Amino acid sequence: MPAQQLVEAWYKSVQEDVTGAGFTGSWQTNHLIIDGHVLHDSPSNTFLKGKQNDVPFITGTTADEGTLFQLFLFLGRNDVGRYKRFAEKAFGKARDKLLQTYNAADNDEAGQSACTIFGSGFFCGARRLARSMSAIQPRTYRYLFSMPPKFFLYQIPGIDNWKELFKCFHAAEIPYVFHFMALPGMEDEDIVLADQIAGYWARFARTGNPNGDGAPLWPGYTQKEENYLVLDNPIITNHGYKNKECDFVEELETAGF
């Protein structure tokens, strides 16, 4: 298909459903990229088939991934109808089963359920990636960042109580990965954690292994142990993050399409 025709088709799809365009498909946004490269399959299918590149791999999430996206879905006002329309788009025929577990009896419950589902998209996506990569690559690592953030990375007008609303929000770990501790509110414990996290990433970039220099051991992910590193104060190892929730979500995704 010529590039211009592709752009026109994409633009038409957005115009037909402006309110839902950001939630087209399951956990995928309606973005179009033309850069001269062609992917023969979706990244999710590539990983499911085990055809991804066999390279060392890190994946992970923050503890409260869904909070920001719940705000974006409802534009600041929880709404049962909008939540149910999202559930229809994301899970298709499995919508009713989803709503039995993540109910929306009123607007507040709709907001909480949406927050949980969006979080599951990240948590369960990380598990799926880690499982697929660990089947072909022993140097696969998973993390959970749960340190309460001291600084809000997003400029959202009218939001003052961000710590209560968003908790350990999406991308909260990024200042620690890049050791950007000049942000307001950062304390000594943040600098100590940033030293460790930046060290993990730097060693991984150099050698494909984040361990070394006296840092707490980050064990490789295995499907048997499903271990992950909790990036917090202190740094610890845990296993099987939200497995029951992710099993349910994957069951819904299979039933819905």
CSV table of C-alpha atoms in Angstrom, one decimal:
chain,number,residue,atom,x,y,z
A,1,MET,CA,0.0,0.0,0.0
A,2,PRO,CA,1.4,3.4,-0.9
A,3,ALA,CA,2.5,5.5,2.1
A,4,GLN,CA,0.0,8.3,1.4
A,5,GLN,CA,-2.9,5.8,1.2
A,6,LEU,CA,-1.8,4.2,4.5
A,7,VAL,CA,-1.8,7.6,6.2
A,8,GLU,CA,-5.2,8.5,4.8
A,9,ALA,CA,-6.6,5.1,6.1
A,10,TRP,CA,-5.1,5.7,9.5
A,11,TYR,CA,-6.4,9.3,9.7
A,12,LYS,CA,-9.9,8.1,8.7
A,13,SER,CA,-9.9,5.5,11.5
A,14,VAL,CA,-9.0,8.1,14.1
A,15,GLN,CA,-11.7,10.5,12.9
A,16,GLU,CA,-14.4,7.8,13.0
A,17,ASP,CA,-13.9,7.2,16.7
A,18,VAL,CA,-12.0,10.1,18.3
A,19,THR,CA,-12.8,9.0,21.9
A,20,GLY,CA,-11.7,5.5,21.4
A,21,ALA,CA,-8.9,5.8,19.0
A,22,GLY,CA,-6.3,5.6,21.8
A,23,PHE,CA,-7.5,2.2,22.8
A,24,THR,CA,-7.7,0.4,19.5
A,25,GLY,CA,-7.0,-3.3,19.9
A,26,SER,CA,-5.7,-5.0,23.1
A,27,TRP,CA,-3.2,-2.7,24.9
A,28,GLN,CA,-2.1,-1.1,21.6
A,29,THR,CA,-2.5,2.6,20.7
A,30,ASN,CA,-3.4,3.7,17.3
A,31,HIS,CA,0.0,5.1,16.2
A,32,LEU,CA,1.4,5.1,12.7
A,33,ILE,CA,5.1,5.0,12.0
A,34,ILE,CA,6.6,5.2,8.5
A,35,ASP,CA,10.4,5.0,8.7
A,36,GLY,CA,11.4,2.8,5.8
A,37,HIS,CA,11.4,-0.4,7.9
A,38,VAL,CA,8.7,-3.1,7.8
A,39,LEU,CA,7.8,-5.5,10.6
A,40,HIS,CA,6.4,-8.7,9.1
A,41,ASP,CA,4.5,-9.5,12.3
A,42,SER,CA,3.4,-7.7,15.4
A,43,PRO,CA,5.9,-7.6,18.3
A,44,SER,CA,3.5,-9.6,20.5
A,45,ASN,CA,3.1,-12.4,17.9
A,46,THR,CA,6.9,-12.4,17.3
A,47,PHE,CA,7.5,-13.0,21.0
A,48,LEU,CA,4.7,-15.6,21.3
A,49,LYS,CA,6.3,-17.5,18.4
A,50,GLY,CA,9.8,-17.3,20.0
A,51,LYS,CA,11.2,-15.5,16.9
A,52,GLN,CA,12.5,-12.4,18.7
A,53,ASN,CA,16.2,-11.6,18.7
A,54,ASP,CA,18.2,-13.8,21.1
A,55,VAL,CA,19.9,-11.1,23.2
A,56,PRO,CA,20.2,-10.3,26.9
A,57,PHE,CA,16.9,-8.6,28.0
A,58,ILE,CA,15.5,-6.5,30.9
A,59,THR,CA,11.8,-5.9,31.3
A,60,GLY,CA,9.8,-4.5,34.2
A,61,THR,CA,7.2,-2.1,35.6
A,62,THR,CA,6.4,0.3,38.4
A,63,ALA,CA,4.1,-0.8,41.2
A,64,ASP,CA,1.2,1.4,40.0
A,65,GLU,CA,1.3,1.4,36.2
A,66,GLY,CA,-2.4,1.9,35.7
A,67,THR,CA,-3.0,5.2,37.6
A,68,LEU,CA,-2.1,7.6,34.9
A,69,PHE,CA,-3.9,5.8,32.2
A,70,GLN,CA,-7.1,5.7,34.2
A,71,LEU,CA,-6.9,9.5,34.2
A,72,PHE,CA,-6.3,9.6,30.4
A,73,LEU,CA,-9.3,7.3,29.8
A,74,PHE,CA,-11.7,9.3,31.9
A,75,LEU,CA,-10.2,12.7,31.3
A,76,GLY,CA,-10.4,13.3,35.1
A,77,ARG,CA,-14.0,12.2,35.6
A,78,ASN,CA,-14.7,8.5,36.2
A,79,ASP,CA,-17.6,7.2,34.0
A,80,VAL,CA,-19.2,3.8,33.9
A,81,GLY,CA,-20.3,4.1,30.3
A,82,ARG,CA,-16.8,5.0,29.1
A,83,TYR,CA,-15.3,2.2,31.1
A,84,LYS,CA,-17.7,-0.4,29.5
A,85,ARG,CA,-16.9,1.0,26.0
A,86,PHE,CA,-13.2,0.6,26.7
A,87,ALA,CA,-13.8,-3.0,28.0
A,88,GLU,CA,-15.6,-3.8,24.7
A,89,LYS,CA,-12.8,-2.5,22.6
A,90,ALA,CA,-10.0,-4.1,24.6
A,91,PHE,CA,-11.6,-7.5,25.3
A,92,GLY,CA,-14.3,-8.0,22.7
A,93,LYS,CA,-16.5,-11.0,23.4
A,94,ALA,CA,-14.9,-11.4,26.8
A,95,ARG,CA,-16.2,-8.1,28.0
A,96,ASP,CA,-19.0,-9.5,30.2
A,97,LYS,CA,-16.6,-11.9,31.9
A,98,LEU,CA,-14.2,-9.0,32.6
A,99,LEU,CA,-17.0,-6.9,34.1
A,100,GLN,CA,-17.9,-9.8,36.5
A,101,THR,CA,-14.5,-9.5,38.0
A,102,TYR,CA,-13.6,-5.9,37.5
A,103,ASN,CA,-17.1,-4.5,38.1
A,104,ALA,CA,-18.4,-0.9,37.5
A,105,ALA,CA,-21.5,-0.5,39.7
A,106,ASP,CA,-20.8,3.2,39.9
A,107,ASN,CA,-18.3,5.8,38.6
A,108,ASP,CA,-15.8,5.4,41.4
A,109,GLU,CA,-15.7,1.6,41.0
A,110,ALA,CA,-15.3,2.1,37.2
A,111,GLY,CA,-12.3,4.2,37.9
A,112,GLN,CA,-10.7,1.7,40.2
A,113,SER,CA,-11.4,-1.2,37.8
A,114,ALA,CA,-9.9,0.7,34.9
A,115,CYS,CA,-6.8,1.4,36.9
A,116,THR,CA,-6.4,-2.3,37.7
A,117,ILE,CA,-6.9,-3.3,34.1
A,118,PHE,CA,-4.4,-0.8,32.7
A,119,GLY,CA,-1.9,-1.9,35.3
A,120,SER,CA,-2.4,-5.5,34.3
A,121,GLY,CA,-1.6,-4.6,30.7
A,122,PHE,CA,1.9,-3.6,31.9
A,123,PHE,CA,2.4,-6.3,34.6
A,124,CYS,CA,1.2,-9.1,32.4
A,125,GLY,CA,3.0,-7.8,29.4
A,126,ALA,CA,6.2,-7.9,31.3
A,127,ARG,CA,5.5,-11.4,32.4
A,128,ARG,CA,4.8,-12.5,28.9
A,129,LEU,CA,8.0,-11.0,27.6
A,130,ALA,CA,10.1,-12.4,30.4
A,131,ARG,CA,8.6,-15.9,29.8
A,132,SER,CA,9.2,-15.8,26.1
A,133,MET,CA,12.8,-14.4,26.4
A,134,SER,CA,13.8,-16.8,29.2
A,135,ALA,CA,12.9,-19.7,27.0
A,136,ILE,CA,15.7,-18.8,24.5
A,137,GLN,CA,18.0,-16.5,26.6
A,138,PRO,CA,19.2,-17.2,30.1
A,139,ARG,CA,20.3,-13.6,30.6
A,140,THR,CA,16.7,-12.4,31.0
A,141,TYR,CA,15.9,-10.1,34.0
A,142,ARG,CA,12.7,-8.7,35.4
A,143,TYR,CA,12.2,-5.9,37.9
A,144,LEU,CA,9.4,-4.1,39.9
A,145,PHE,CA,10.1,-0.5,40.9
A,146,SER,CA,8.1,0.4,44.0
A,147,MET,CA,10.0,3.3,45.7
A,148,PRO,CA,7.5,6.1,46.4
A,149,PRO,CA,8.3,8.9,44.0
A,150,LYS,CA,9.4,12.2,45.3
A,151,PHE,CA,8.8,14.1,42.0
A,152,PHE,CA,6.0,14.0,39.5
A,153,LEU,CA,7.3,13.7,35.9
A,154,TYR,CA,4.1,14.9,34.2
A,155,GLN,CA,2.6,18.4,33.8
A,156,ILE,CA,-1.1,17.9,34.4
A,157,PRO,CA,-3.1,21.1,35.2
A,158,GLY,CA,-5.1,21.0,38.4
A,159,ILE,CA,-3.3,18.0,39.9
A,160,ASP,CA,-1.9,18.8,43.3
A,161,ASN,CA,-2.4,15.5,45.2
A,162,TRP,CA,-0.4,13.4,42.7
A,163,LYS,CA,1.1,11.2,45.4
A,164,GLU,CA,-2.3,10.0,46.5
A,165,LEU,CA,-3.7,9.8,43.0
A,166,PHE,CA,-0.8,8.2,41.1
A,167,LYS,CA,1.4,6.5,43.7
A,168,CYS,CA,4.3,4.8,42.0
A,169,PHE,CA,3.2,5.8,38.6
A,170,HIS,CA,4.3,4.8,35.1
A,171,ALA,CA,7.9,5.7,34.3
A,172,ALA,CA,8.7,6.7,37.9
A,173,GLU,CA,11.9,4.7,37.7
A,174,ILE,CA,13.4,6.6,34.8
A,175,PRO,CA,15.2,9.3,36.9
A,176,TYR,CA,16.9,6.5,38.8
A,177,VAL,CA,17.9,4.6,35.7
A,178,PHE,CA,19.7,7.7,34.4
A,179,HIS,CA,20.8,8.9,37.8
A,180,PHE,CA,19.0,12.2,37.4
A,181,MET,CA,18.8,13.2,41.0
A,182,ALA,CA,18.7,17.0,40.6
A,183,LEU,CA,14.9,16.9,40.7
A,184,PRO,CA,13.1,18.7,43.6
A,185,GLY,CA,12.4,16.5,46.6
A,186,MET,CA,15.1,13.8,46.0
A,187,GLU,CA,16.6,12.6,49.3
A,188,ASP,CA,19.7,10.6,50.3
A,189,GLU,CA,17.8,7.3,50.0
A,190,ASP,CA,16.9,8.2,46.4
A,191,ILE,CA,20.5,8.8,45.6
A,192,VAL,CA,21.5,5.5,47.1
A,193,LEU,CA,18.9,3.6,45.1
A,194,ALA,CA,19.8,5.5,41.9
A,195,ASP,CA,23.5,4.5,42.4
A,196,GLN,CA,22.4,0.8,42.5
A,197,ILE,CA,19.9,1.1,39.6
A,198,ALA,CA,22.1,3.0,37.3
A,199,GLY,CA,24.9,0.5,38.1
A,200,TYR,CA,22.7,-2.4,37.1
A,201,TRP,CA,21.8,-0.7,33.8
A,202,ALA,CA,25.4,0.3,33.0
A,203,ARG,CA,26.8,-3.2,33.6
A,204,PHE,CA,24.0,-4.7,31.6
A,205,ALA,CA,24.7,-2.4,28.7
A,206,ARG,CA,28.4,-3.3,28.9
A,207,THR,CA,28.2,-7.0,29.4
A,208,GLY,CA,24.6,-8.2,29.2
A,209,ASN,CA,24.7,-9.0,32.9
A,210,PRO,CA,23.5,-6.4,35.5
A,211,ASN,CA,25.3,-8.0,38.4
A,212,GLY,CA,28.6,-7.0,39.9
A,213,ASP,CA,30.4,-4.3,41.9
A,214,GLY,CA,28.9,-5.6,45.2
A,215,ALA,CA,25.3,-4.9,44.2
A,216,PRO,CA,22.5,-7.1,45.5
A,217,LEU,CA,22.2,-10.2,43.2
A,218,TRP,CA,19.7,-9.8,40.4
A,219,PRO,CA,18.9,-13.4,39.5
A,220,GLY,CA,18.0,-14.3,35.9
A,221,TYR,CA,14.3,-14.9,35.2
A,222,THR,CA,13.2,-18.5,34.8
A,223,GLN,CA,9.7,-19.8,34.1
A,224,LYS,CA,9.9,-22.1,37.1
A,225,GLU,CA,10.9,-19.4,39.6
A,226,GLU,CA,9.4,-16.3,37.9
A,227,ASN,CA,11.8,-14.2,40.0
A,228,TYR,CA,12.1,-10.5,39.8
A,229,LEU,CA,14.1,-7.8,41.6
A,230,VAL,CA,12.2,-5.3,43.7
A,231,LEU,CA,13.9,-1.9,43.2
A,232,ASP,CA,13.1,-0.1,46.5
A,233,ASN,CA,14.8,0.5,49.9
A,234,PRO,CA,15.9,-2.2,50.5
A,235,ILE,CA,16.4,-4.1,47.2
A,236,ILE,CA,15.0,-7.6,47.5
A,237,THR,CA,14.1,-10.5,45.3
A,238,ASN,CA,10.5,-11.9,45.0
A,239,HIS,CA,8.6,-14.4,42.8
A,240,GLY,CA,5.5,-14.6,40.7
A,241,TYR,CA,4.3,-11.0,40.6
A,242,LYS,CA,0.4,-10.9,40.2
A,243,ASN,CA,0.4,-14.3,38.6
A,244,LYS,CA,-3.3,-15.0,39.3
A,245,GLU,CA,-4.3,-11.6,37.9
A,246,CYS,CA,-2.2,-12.2,34.8
A,247,ASP,CA,-3.6,-15.7,34.3
A,248,PHE,CA,-7.1,-14.2,34.3
A,249,VAL,CA,-6.2,-11.4,31.9
A,250,GLU,CA,-4.6,-13.8,29.4
A,251,GLU,CA,-7.7,-16.1,29.6
A,252,LEU,CA,-9.8,-13.1,28.8
A,253,GLU,CA,-7.6,-12.0,25.9
A,254,THR,CA,-7.8,-15.6,24.4
A,255,ALA,CA,-11.6,-15.7,24.8
A,256,GLY,CA,-12.1,-12.2,23.4
A,257,PHE,CA,-10.5,-12.6,20.0
